[in-house]
Coordinates of C-alpha atoms in Angstrom, one line a residue:
Chain A
M1 CA -55.8 3.2 -17.7
T2 CA -53.1 0.8 -17.0
W3 CA -51.5 -1.8 -19.2
E4 CA -50.8 -5.4 -18.3
T5 CA -47.6 -7.0 -19.5
V6 CA -47.6 -10.6 -20.6
I7 CA -44.3 -12.5 -20.9
G8 CA -43.4 -16.0 -22.0
L9 CA -39.8 -17.3 -22.2
E10 CA -38.0 -19.8 -24.3
V11 CA -34.8 -20.9 -22.7
H12 CA -32.0 -22.6 -24.6
T13 CA -30.1 -24.6 -22.1
Q14 CA -26.8 -26.3 -23.1
L15 CA -26.5 -29.8 -21.6
N16 CA -23.1 -30.5 -20.1
T17 CA -22.5 -33.7 -21.8
R18 CA -18.9 -34.6 -23.0
T19 CA -20.0 -35.1 -26.6
K20 CA -22.5 -33.8 -29.1
I21 CA -26.1 -34.8 -29.1
F22 CA -25.8 -36.9 -32.2
S23 CA -22.0 -37.5 -32.6
G24 CA -19.0 -38.4 -30.6
A25 CA -17.3 -35.1 -31.1
S26 CA -16.2 -33.2 -27.9
T27 CA -18.2 -30.3 -26.6
D28 CA -15.4 -28.7 -24.6
F29 CA -15.7 -24.9 -24.6
G30 CA -13.0 -22.7 -26.1
A31 CA -11.3 -25.2 -28.4
Q32 CA -9.6 -24.0 -31.6
P33 CA -12.3 -23.4 -34.3
N34 CA -13.7 -26.4 -36.1
T35 CA -11.4 -28.9 -34.3
Q36 CA -14.5 -30.4 -32.6
A37 CA -16.8 -30.6 -35.7
C38 CA -16.8 -34.1 -37.1
A39 CA -18.3 -35.5 -40.3
I40 CA -21.8 -35.8 -38.7
D41 CA -21.7 -32.3 -37.3
L42 CA -20.7 -31.0 -40.8
A43 CA -23.5 -33.0 -42.5
M44 CA -21.2 -35.0 -44.7
P45 CA -23.1 -37.3 -47.0
G46 CA -23.5 -40.8 -45.7
T47 CA -23.4 -40.0 -42.0
L48 CA -26.1 -40.8 -39.6
P49 CA -26.9 -39.3 -36.2
V50 CA -27.1 -41.5 -33.0
L51 CA -28.6 -40.0 -29.9
N52 CA -26.4 -39.5 -26.9
E53 CA -27.8 -41.3 -23.9
E54 CA -26.6 -38.7 -21.5
A55 CA -28.4 -35.9 -23.3
L56 CA -31.6 -37.9 -23.0
R57 CA -31.0 -38.7 -19.3
K58 CA -30.4 -35.1 -18.5
A59 CA -33.6 -34.0 -20.3
V60 CA -35.6 -36.5 -18.3
M61 CA -33.9 -35.3 -15.1
F62 CA -35.1 -31.8 -15.9
G63 CA -38.6 -33.0 -16.5
L64 CA -38.8 -34.9 -13.2
A65 CA -37.4 -31.9 -11.3
I66 CA -40.2 -29.7 -12.5
E67 CA -42.9 -32.4 -12.0
A68 CA -43.6 -32.7 -15.7
E69 CA -44.9 -35.6 -17.8
I70 CA -42.2 -37.6 -19.6
N71 CA -43.4 -38.7 -23.0
E72 CA -43.1 -42.5 -23.4
I73 CA -42.4 -42.1 -27.1
S74 CA -40.4 -39.1 -28.0
A75 CA -39.5 -38.2 -31.6
F76 CA -37.2 -35.9 -33.6
E77 CA -38.2 -33.6 -36.4
R78 CA -36.4 -31.4 -38.9
K79 CA -36.8 -27.7 -38.7
N80 CA -35.7 -26.4 -42.1
Y81 CA -33.9 -23.1 -42.7
F82 CA -30.8 -22.0 -44.4
Y83 CA -28.0 -20.3 -42.5
P84 CA -24.3 -21.0 -42.9
D85 CA -23.8 -22.0 -39.2
L86 CA -26.4 -24.8 -39.7
P87 CA -24.6 -27.2 -42.1
K88 CA -27.4 -29.6 -42.6
G89 CA -29.9 -27.0 -43.7
Y90 CA -32.2 -28.1 -40.9
Q91 CA -32.0 -28.3 -37.1
T92 CA -32.8 -31.6 -35.6
T93 CA -35.3 -30.8 -32.9
Q94 CA -38.6 -32.0 -31.5
L95 CA -42.1 -30.6 -32.1
E96 CA -45.0 -33.0 -31.7
K97 CA -43.4 -35.4 -29.2
P98 CA -41.0 -33.5 -26.9
V99 CA -39.4 -35.4 -24.0
V100 CA -40.9 -33.2 -21.4
V101 CA -44.5 -32.0 -21.3
G102 CA -45.9 -29.6 -18.7
G103 CA -44.5 -29.0 -15.3
H104 CA -44.0 -25.8 -13.2
V105 CA -41.4 -23.6 -11.6
E106 CA -42.0 -21.7 -8.4
I107 CA -40.6 -18.2 -8.1
T108 CA -40.4 -15.8 -5.2
L109 CA -40.5 -12.1 -5.8
A110 CA -38.7 -9.2 -3.9
D111 CA -41.9 -8.5 -1.8
G112 CA -41.9 -12.1 -0.6
S113 CA -44.9 -13.2 -2.7
A114 CA -44.7 -16.5 -4.5
K115 CA -45.9 -17.5 -8.0
S116 CA -46.0 -20.7 -10.0
I117 CA -44.9 -20.4 -13.7
R118 CA -46.2 -23.2 -15.9
I119 CA -43.9 -24.9 -18.4
H120 CA -45.5 -25.8 -21.7
H121 CA -42.9 -28.3 -22.7
A122 CA -39.1 -28.8 -23.0
H123 CA -37.5 -30.5 -26.0
L124 CA -34.2 -31.9 -27.0
E125 CA -32.4 -30.3 -30.0
E126 CA -29.0 -29.4 -31.3
D127 CA -27.2 -26.1 -31.1
A128 CA -26.0 -24.3 -34.3
G129 CA -22.4 -23.2 -35.0
K130 CA -21.2 -19.6 -34.6
S131 CA -20.9 -17.0 -37.3
L132 CA -18.0 -14.5 -36.8
H133 CA -18.6 -11.3 -38.6
D134 CA -15.1 -9.9 -38.3
D135 CA -14.0 -9.0 -41.8
F136 CA -12.5 -11.8 -43.7
H137 CA -12.1 -10.1 -47.1
G138 CA -15.8 -9.3 -47.0
M139 CA -16.8 -12.8 -45.9
S140 CA -18.0 -14.2 -42.7
G141 CA -16.1 -16.9 -40.7
I142 CA -17.9 -20.0 -39.5
D143 CA -16.9 -22.1 -36.4
L144 CA -18.9 -25.3 -36.2
N145 CA -17.5 -26.5 -32.8
R146 CA -20.8 -25.6 -31.2
A147 CA -22.9 -27.3 -34.0
G148 CA -24.6 -30.3 -32.5
T149 CA -24.1 -29.4 -28.8
P150 CA -27.1 -30.8 -27.0
L151 CA -29.8 -28.3 -25.8
I152 CA -33.0 -28.5 -24.0
E153 CA -35.3 -25.7 -25.1
I154 CA -37.6 -24.9 -22.1
V155 CA -40.8 -23.2 -23.2
S156 CA -42.9 -21.4 -20.5
E157 CA -46.5 -20.5 -20.7
P158 CA -47.1 -16.7 -20.9
D159 CA -47.5 -16.6 -17.1
M160 CA -45.1 -13.7 -16.3
R161 CA -46.5 -10.2 -15.8
S162 CA -43.3 -8.1 -15.3
A163 CA -39.6 -8.1 -16.1
E164 CA -39.0 -8.9 -12.4
E165 CA -41.0 -12.1 -12.7
A166 CA -39.2 -13.1 -15.9
V167 CA -35.8 -12.6 -14.2
A168 CA -36.9 -14.5 -11.1
F169 CA -38.1 -17.3 -13.4
A170 CA -34.8 -17.4 -15.4
K171 CA -32.7 -17.3 -12.2
K172 CA -34.8 -20.2 -10.7
L173 CA -34.3 -22.2 -13.9
H174 CA -30.6 -21.5 -13.7
A175 CA -30.6 -22.7 -10.1
I176 CA -32.5 -25.9 -11.0
V177 CA -30.3 -26.9 -14.0
T178 CA -27.1 -26.2 -12.1
S179 CA -28.3 -28.1 -9.1
L180 CA -29.2 -31.0 -11.3
D181 CA -25.7 -30.7 -12.9
I182 CA -27.2 -30.9 -16.3
C183 CA -25.9 -27.5 -17.4
D184 CA -22.8 -25.6 -16.3
G185 CA -24.8 -22.4 -16.1
I186 CA -22.0 -20.2 -17.4
M187 CA -23.9 -17.4 -19.0
A188 CA -20.7 -15.8 -20.5
H189 CA -20.2 -19.0 -22.5
G190 CA -23.8 -18.9 -23.8
S191 CA -24.8 -22.0 -21.7
M192 CA -28.2 -20.4 -21.1
R193 CA -29.8 -18.1 -23.7
F194 CA -33.2 -16.5 -23.5
D195 CA -35.8 -15.7 -26.1
V196 CA -38.5 -13.3 -24.6
N197 CA -42.0 -13.1 -25.9
V198 CA -43.6 -9.8 -24.8
S199 CA -47.1 -8.3 -25.4
V200 CA -49.2 -5.8 -23.5
R201 CA -53.0 -5.5 -23.1
R202 CA -55.6 -3.8 -21.1
P203 CA -56.4 -5.9 -18.0
G204 CA -59.1 -8.5 -18.8
E205 CA -58.8 -8.2 -22.6
P206 CA -57.5 -10.9 -24.9
L207 CA -53.7 -11.3 -25.4
G208 CA -52.1 -8.5 -27.5
T209 CA -49.8 -9.1 -30.5
R210 CA -46.4 -10.2 -29.3
T211 CA -42.9 -9.6 -30.3
E212 CA -39.9 -12.0 -29.7
T213 CA -36.6 -10.7 -28.6
K214 CA -34.0 -13.3 -29.3
N215 CA -30.8 -14.6 -27.8
L216 CA -30.4 -12.6 -24.6
N217 CA -27.5 -14.1 -22.6
S218 CA -27.6 -12.3 -19.2
F219 CA -30.3 -11.7 -16.6
R220 CA -29.6 -8.0 -16.7
F221 CA -29.9 -7.7 -20.5
M222 CA -33.1 -9.7 -20.3
E223 CA -34.6 -7.3 -17.8
R224 CA -33.6 -4.3 -19.8
A225 CA -34.8 -5.7 -23.1
I226 CA -38.2 -6.5 -21.6
E227 CA -38.6 -3.1 -19.9
K228 CA -37.7 -1.3 -23.2
E229 CA -40.0 -3.5 -25.3
V230 CA -42.9 -3.0 -22.9
A231 CA -42.4 0.8 -23.0
R232 CA -42.1 0.8 -26.8
Q233 CA -45.3 -1.2 -27.2
I234 CA -47.3 1.0 -24.9
D235 CA -46.0 4.1 -26.7
V236 CA -47.1 2.6 -30.1
L237 CA -50.5 1.6 -28.8
E238 CA -51.2 4.9 -27.0
D239 CA -50.3 6.8 -30.2
G240 CA -53.0 4.8 -31.9
G241 CA -50.6 2.4 -33.7
E242 CA -50.5 -1.3 -34.0
I243 CA -47.9 -3.8 -32.8
I244 CA -46.4 -5.9 -35.6
Q245 CA -45.5 -9.5 -34.8
E246 CA -41.8 -9.5 -35.4
T247 CA -38.5 -10.8 -34.1
R248 CA -36.3 -8.2 -32.4
L249 CA -32.7 -8.0 -31.5
Y250 CA -31.4 -6.3 -28.3
D251 CA -27.9 -5.0 -28.0
G252 CA -26.8 -4.9 -24.4
D253 CA -23.7 -2.8 -25.0
T254 CA -25.7 0.1 -26.4
D255 CA -29.0 -0.7 -24.6
T256 CA -30.9 -0.5 -27.9
A257 CA -33.2 -2.8 -29.8
R258 CA -34.4 -3.1 -33.4
A259 CA -36.5 -5.3 -35.5
M260 CA -34.8 -8.0 -37.5
R261 CA -35.4 -7.6 -41.2
S262 CA -38.5 -9.7 -41.4
K263 CA -39.1 -12.0 -44.4
E264 CA -42.6 -13.1 -45.0
E265 CA -41.5 -16.8 -45.3
A266 CA -38.9 -16.7 -42.5
N267 CA -41.2 -18.6 -40.1
D268 CA -42.1 -21.4 -42.5
Y269 CA -39.8 -24.1 -41.1
R270 CA -41.6 -27.0 -42.9
Y271 CA -41.1 -29.4 -40.0
F272 CA -41.3 -33.1 -40.7
P273 CA -40.3 -36.2 -38.8
C274 CA -36.6 -36.9 -39.1
P275 CA -36.1 -40.1 -41.1
D276 CA -32.6 -40.6 -39.7
L277 CA -33.7 -41.0 -36.1
L278 CA -36.1 -43.6 -34.8
P279 CA -38.6 -42.8 -32.0
V280 CA -37.1 -42.8 -28.6
E281 CA -38.8 -45.1 -26.1
I282 CA -38.7 -44.0 -22.5
D283 CA -40.2 -46.7 -20.2
Q284 CA -41.3 -46.3 -16.6
A285 CA -38.5 -48.3 -15.2
Y286 CA -36.0 -45.9 -16.8
I287 CA -37.9 -42.9 -15.5
E288 CA -37.9 -44.3 -12.0
A289 CA -34.2 -45.1 -12.2
V290 CA -33.5 -41.5 -13.2
R291 CA -35.8 -40.2 -10.5
A292 CA -33.8 -42.1 -7.9
T293 CA -30.7 -40.2 -8.9
L294 CA -32.2 -36.7 -8.6
P295 CA -30.1 -34.5 -6.3
E296 CA -31.5 -32.0 -3.8
L297 CA -33.2 -29.1 -5.6
P298 CA -33.0 -25.4 -4.6
D299 CA -36.5 -25.1 -3.0
P300 CA -36.2 -28.1 -0.6
R301 CA -32.5 -27.1 0.1
C302 CA -33.7 -23.6 1.0
Q303 CA -36.2 -25.0 3.5
R304 CA -33.5 -27.4 4.9
F305 CA -31.1 -24.4 5.4
V306 CA -33.8 -22.5 7.3
E307 CA -34.5 -25.5 9.6
Q308 CA -31.0 -27.0 10.0
Y309 CA -29.0 -23.8 10.3
Q310 CA -31.6 -21.4 11.6
L311 CA -30.9 -19.0 8.7
S312 CA -33.4 -16.3 7.6
E313 CA -35.4 -17.1 4.5
Y314 CA -33.4 -14.5 2.6
D315 CA -30.0 -15.9 3.6
A316 CA -31.1 -19.5 3.0
G317 CA -32.5 -18.4 -0.4
V318 CA -29.2 -16.8 -1.5
L319 CA -27.0 -19.7 -0.2
S320 CA -29.2 -22.5 -1.6
E321 CA -29.9 -21.1 -5.0
N322 CA -26.8 -22.5 -6.6
A323 CA -25.4 -26.0 -5.9
A324 CA -21.8 -24.9 -5.8
T325 CA -22.5 -22.0 -3.3
A326 CA -24.6 -24.4 -1.2
R327 CA -21.8 -26.9 -1.1
Y328 CA -19.3 -24.3 -0.2
F329 CA -21.4 -22.8 2.6
E330 CA -22.2 -26.3 4.1
T331 CA -18.5 -27.2 4.1
V332 CA -17.6 -24.0 5.9
A333 CA -20.5 -24.3 8.4
A334 CA -19.6 -27.9 9.2
E335 CA -15.9 -27.2 9.6
C336 CA -16.2 -24.1 11.8
N337 CA -19.4 -25.2 13.5
D338 CA -21.0 -21.8 13.2
A339 CA -23.6 -21.5 10.4
K340 CA -24.4 -17.8 11.1
L341 CA -20.8 -16.7 10.8
A342 CA -20.3 -19.1 7.8
A343 CA -23.3 -17.5 6.1
N344 CA -22.1 -14.0 6.8
W345 CA -18.7 -14.6 5.4
V346 CA -19.9 -16.5 2.3
M347 CA -22.5 -13.8 1.5
G348 CA -20.3 -10.9 2.6
E349 CA -16.5 -11.0 2.0
L350 CA -16.4 -14.0 -0.3
A351 CA -19.3 -12.8 -2.5
A352 CA -17.9 -9.3 -2.8
K353 CA -14.5 -10.7 -3.9
L354 CA -16.1 -13.0 -6.4
N355 CA -18.3 -10.2 -7.8
S356 CA -15.5 -7.7 -8.1
E357 CA -13.4 -10.3 -10.0
E358 CA -16.4 -11.7 -11.9
R359 CA -15.6 -15.2 -10.9
D360 CA -17.6 -18.3 -9.9
I361 CA -17.4 -19.8 -6.4
E362 CA -15.8 -22.9 -7.9
T363 CA -12.8 -20.9 -8.8
A364 CA -12.6 -18.9 -5.5
S365 CA -9.1 -18.3 -4.3
V366 CA -10.0 -19.2 -0.7
T367 CA -11.3 -22.7 -0.2
A368 CA -14.2 -23.5 2.1
R369 CA -11.7 -25.3 4.5
Q370 CA -9.5 -22.2 4.7
L371 CA -12.4 -19.9 5.4
A372 CA -13.6 -22.2 8.1
G373 CA -10.1 -22.1 9.6
L374 CA -10.3 -18.4 9.7
I375 CA -13.8 -18.3 11.3
K376 CA -12.5 -20.6 14.0
R377 CA -9.9 -18.0 14.8
I378 CA -12.6 -15.3 15.1
K379 CA -14.6 -17.5 17.4
D380 CA -11.7 -18.3 19.7
N381 CA -10.9 -14.6 19.8
T382 CA -7.5 -15.0 18.2
V383 CA -8.4 -12.3 15.7
S384 CA -10.9 -9.5 15.5
N385 CA -13.3 -9.2 12.6
K386 CA -11.1 -6.4 11.2
M387 CA -8.0 -8.6 11.4
A388 CA -9.9 -11.5 9.9
R389 CA -10.7 -9.4 6.8
E390 CA -6.9 -8.8 6.4
V391 CA -6.2 -12.5 6.8
F392 CA -9.0 -13.2 4.2
D393 CA -7.4 -10.8 1.7
A394 CA -4.0 -12.4 2.3
M395 CA -5.5 -15.9 1.7
W396 CA -7.1 -14.6 -1.5
Q397 CA -3.7 -13.4 -2.6
G398 CA -2.4 -16.9 -2.1
E399 CA -0.5 -16.4 1.1
G400 CA -1.6 -19.7 2.5
E401 CA -3.4 -21.0 5.5
P402 CA -5.1 -18.7 8.0
D403 CA -3.0 -19.7 11.0
G404 CA 0.3 -19.2 9.0
I405 CA -0.8 -15.7 7.9
I406 CA -1.9 -14.7 11.5
E407 CA 1.5 -15.8 12.7
A408 CA 3.5 -14.3 9.9
R409 CA 1.8 -10.9 10.1
G410 CA 1.6 -10.9 13.9
L411 CA -2.1 -10.4 13.8
K412 CA -2.9 -12.2 17.0
Q413 CA -5.4 -10.2 19.0
V414 CA -4.4 -9.6 22.6
S415 CA -7.1 -11.2 24.8
D416 CA -4.9 -11.5 27.9
S417 CA -6.9 -9.2 30.3
G418 CA -3.8 -8.5 32.4
A419 CA -2.0 -7.1 29.4
I420 CA -5.0 -5.0 28.4
E421 CA -5.5 -3.7 31.9
A422 CA -1.9 -2.5 32.0
M423 CA -2.4 -0.7 28.7
V424 CA -5.6 0.9 30.0
D425 CA -3.9 2.0 33.2
E426 CA -1.2 3.6 31.2
V427 CA -3.6 5.4 28.8
I428 CA -5.6 6.7 31.8
A429 CA -2.5 7.9 33.6
N430 CA -1.3 9.8 30.4
S431 CA -4.7 11.4 29.7
E432 CA -5.3 13.5 32.8
K433 CA -7.2 16.2 30.9
Q434 CA -9.5 13.7 29.0
V435 CA -10.2 11.8 32.3
E436 CA -11.1 15.1 34.0
N437 CA -13.5 16.0 31.1
Y438 CA -15.0 12.5 31.2
R439 CA -15.7 12.9 34.9
Q440 CA -17.3 16.3 34.5
A441 CA -19.4 15.2 31.6
D442 CA -23.0 14.4 31.6
A443 CA -23.6 10.6 32.0
K444 CA -25.3 10.6 28.6
K445 CA -22.3 12.1 26.9
R446 CA -19.8 9.7 28.3
P447 CA -20.3 6.8 25.9
K448 CA -19.3 9.1 23.1
M449 CA -16.2 10.2 24.9
L450 CA -15.1 6.6 25.5
G451 CA -14.0 6.5 21.9
Y452 CA -10.9 8.5 22.6
F453 CA -9.7 6.1 25.2
V454 CA -10.5 3.0 23.1
G455 CA -8.5 4.5 20.3
Q456 CA -5.5 5.2 22.5
V457 CA -5.5 1.6 23.9
M458 CA -5.9 0.1 20.4
K459 CA -3.0 2.3 19.3
A460 CA -0.9 1.2 22.2
S461 CA -1.6 -2.4 21.3
K462 CA -0.9 -1.8 17.7
G463 CA -4.4 -2.8 16.9
Q464 CA -4.2 -6.2 18.4
A465 CA -6.2 -5.8 21.6
N466 CA -9.6 -7.4 21.6
P467 CA -11.9 -4.4 21.2
Q468 CA -14.7 -5.8 23.3
Q469 CA -12.4 -6.5 26.2
V470 CA -10.8 -3.0 25.9
N471 CA -14.3 -1.5 26.1
E472 CA -15.2 -3.5 29.2
I473 CA -12.0 -2.8 31.1
L474 CA -12.0 0.9 30.2
L475 CA -15.6 1.4 31.3
R476 CA -14.9 -0.4 34.6
K477 CA -11.7 1.6 35.3
L478 CA -13.1 5.0 34.4
D479 CA -16.3 4.4 36.4
E480 CA -14.0 3.7 39.4
L481 CA -12.6 7.2 39.0
L482 CA -16.0 8.9 39.1
Chain B
M1 CA -55.8 -30.6 -51.4
S2 CA -54.0 -29.0 -54.3
I3 CA -51.4 -26.3 -54.5
D4 CA -50.9 -23.5 -57.0
R5 CA -48.1 -22.1 -58.9
A6 CA -47.4 -19.4 -56.3
T7 CA -47.0 -22.0 -53.6
I8 CA -44.5 -23.9 -55.7
E9 CA -42.5 -20.8 -56.3
K10 CA -42.5 -20.0 -52.6
L11 CA -41.4 -23.5 -51.7
G12 CA -38.7 -23.3 -54.3
E13 CA -37.4 -20.2 -52.7
L14 CA -37.5 -21.7 -49.1
A15 CA -35.7 -24.8 -50.2
K16 CA -33.2 -22.7 -52.3
I17 CA -34.0 -24.8 -55.3
L18 CA -34.2 -23.1 -58.7
I19 CA -37.4 -24.0 -60.4
S20 CA -37.1 -22.7 -63.9
E21 CA -40.0 -21.0 -65.6
S22 CA -40.4 -24.0 -68.0
N23 CA -40.5 -26.4 -65.0
V24 CA -43.0 -24.6 -62.8
E25 CA -46.0 -26.1 -64.6
V26 CA -44.7 -29.7 -64.6
T27 CA -43.5 -29.4 -60.9
T28 CA -46.9 -28.1 -59.8
R29 CA -48.6 -31.0 -61.6
S30 CA -46.3 -33.6 -60.1
I31 CA -46.7 -32.4 -56.6
N32 CA -50.4 -32.2 -57.0
D33 CA -50.3 -35.8 -58.1
V34 CA -48.5 -36.7 -54.9
L35 CA -51.0 -34.8 -52.8
T36 CA -53.9 -36.7 -54.5
L37 CA -52.2 -39.9 -53.4
V38 CA -52.0 -38.4 -49.8
D39 CA -55.7 -37.6 -50.0
Q40 CA -56.4 -41.2 -50.8
L41 CA -54.4 -42.4 -47.9
Q42 CA -56.1 -39.9 -45.6
A43 CA -59.5 -41.4 -46.6
V44 CA -58.6 -44.6 -44.7
D45 CA -60.3 -44.9 -41.4
T46 CA -57.5 -44.8 -38.8
A47 CA -59.5 -44.6 -35.7
G48 CA -57.9 -46.9 -33.1
V49 CA -54.6 -47.1 -35.0
R50 CA -51.6 -45.9 -33.0
P51 CA -49.8 -43.0 -34.8
L52 CA -46.5 -44.2 -36.3
A53 CA -43.5 -42.0 -36.0
N54 CA -41.4 -44.3 -38.1
P55 CA -42.3 -47.3 -40.4
L56 CA -39.6 -49.5 -38.8
D57 CA -40.7 -51.5 -35.9
A58 CA -37.7 -50.4 -33.9
T59 CA -36.7 -47.7 -31.4
Q60 CA -33.7 -45.4 -31.3
R61 CA -30.6 -47.0 -29.9
L62 CA -28.4 -44.7 -27.8
R63 CA -24.7 -44.0 -27.8
S64 CA -22.5 -43.7 -24.7
D65 CA -21.3 -40.1 -24.0
V66 CA -17.7 -40.8 -25.0
V67 CA -15.6 -38.8 -27.3
T68 CA -14.9 -41.0 -30.4
E69 CA -14.3 -38.4 -33.1
P70 CA -10.7 -37.1 -33.6
D71 CA -9.9 -33.6 -35.0
C72 CA -10.0 -33.9 -38.8
R73 CA -10.2 -30.2 -39.5
D74 CA -7.4 -30.1 -42.0
Q75 CA -9.0 -32.9 -44.1
F76 CA -12.5 -31.2 -44.0
Q77 CA -11.1 -27.7 -44.8
A78 CA -9.2 -29.0 -47.8
L79 CA -12.7 -29.6 -49.3
A80 CA -14.0 -26.2 -48.5
P81 CA -14.1 -23.4 -51.1
A82 CA -12.5 -21.0 -48.6
A83 CA -11.1 -21.4 -45.1
E84 CA -8.8 -19.2 -43.0
N85 CA -7.5 -19.3 -39.4
G86 CA -9.4 -22.5 -39.0
L87 CA -12.7 -20.9 -40.0
Y88 CA -14.9 -21.8 -43.0
L89 CA -15.5 -18.6 -45.0
V90 CA -18.9 -17.9 -46.5
P91 CA -20.5 -14.9 -48.1
K92 CA -21.2 -12.2 -45.5
V93 CA -24.4 -13.1 -43.6
I94 CA -24.9 -10.4 -41.1
E95 CA -28.1 -8.4 -41.2

């Protein structure tokens, strides 16, 4: 008998506002500890929160992008718990009246099938600070710069049935929030963090008991954590055991998971409406004004790429997923006027470099304009593909513009057929034995034997002859000798 | 609705408030009095009355997304029992 996996996600998404959700302190990442934690963030007596209009606007943008309802009246509540990185002793969040209700996100799986994942709701809340557990004389250090950073927590329905679906959903959410420019999407900074609810059941039976694995900050860790947890639950159940509802922690570095010490009362958050904040009114005119500013989203952009640039669904999907990549690709394609070559270079050489250096496309060492300049030189036969890769590497190292590099390194490909013919003649004249073998050989074997001559000509040209032309001329000349 | 001694003790623990043995009885009684008042309120027929998130007839005003708070770390940390390297120090909290 098989088991069915049921997965729901809670996604903490940091909004890329300049300031905190309830205070005018900066949200810049990487500042010196506690230099961006003001009296409101520290819960000093006498302070009052005031909602950041940008945080609200970005939450509404998200709701509209996933075709959700926007609550006309949205309210904040206090979620009470004690932890040193939460100075107020409660998190200001939303429960009964979140900004965003419902909606859906479409995912595509590796086998090409599509699925719609329903969103339960998305609410505005504040992030907590960070606890640093390095040893400070047996104490923990607290940095409250992150306290009060605006988040939307996006809560899905338990609609996913495998780790693959959960990852596809998480990646699509990432694509949506970065395309909307409401989140910087930098996973390494914790800009998106996933809590995963997992249970298993026999097909057709009611939902099994679930566990929650908290605070996963990469797609790969999320996938591993789900796979491990599913395997663990199946083991427990097949051994006749029971799943205990608990919160678990996954450590990506050691690929291990464990249950958090669970306290009976840990989940009793005693929510109540926050008396410091009034209800937020969101009228239809405001919603329509925000709707009018929505940028192009990944799915429509993917369709446009297929139609406008004649890309395959796969290529269009990769290039359209992320707004920055899409912008880069479109700039290259427009400048060099060859979408197919632009797609190949962005998904090939450029992606490989970015991957190996773990960088984002925004910080690429080769600009879209430079890459387009290089592709133009491939198209007009100035350089071969092989030379182009060398020029690309040189640009990546900061050696400047493609034309300058081609000039400086003497990389111009010889496309002058007269010059190539002369080299071919010389090679044929100096290769009596090979020419004789070629003539004697079976016609089927000749294409293989051509390699020797091509190699000699390329050597004679110091690698600068246009290989296609060399092939053509060699074939013609050798055939004349048959 | 009424609550018992055990619930009061649990709430005290959750709220990190020490309710001394001598106070448990009187606290339980006071809170039950409050709950009796709530029961009275809940007896009112509210069909057709819009739920009220806040007693003030006002909605939340919003702030512009502009940095207005300077770095006052030194002043705040002067108040803290322990601070080092810019961090507030607290009793170890890792599980």
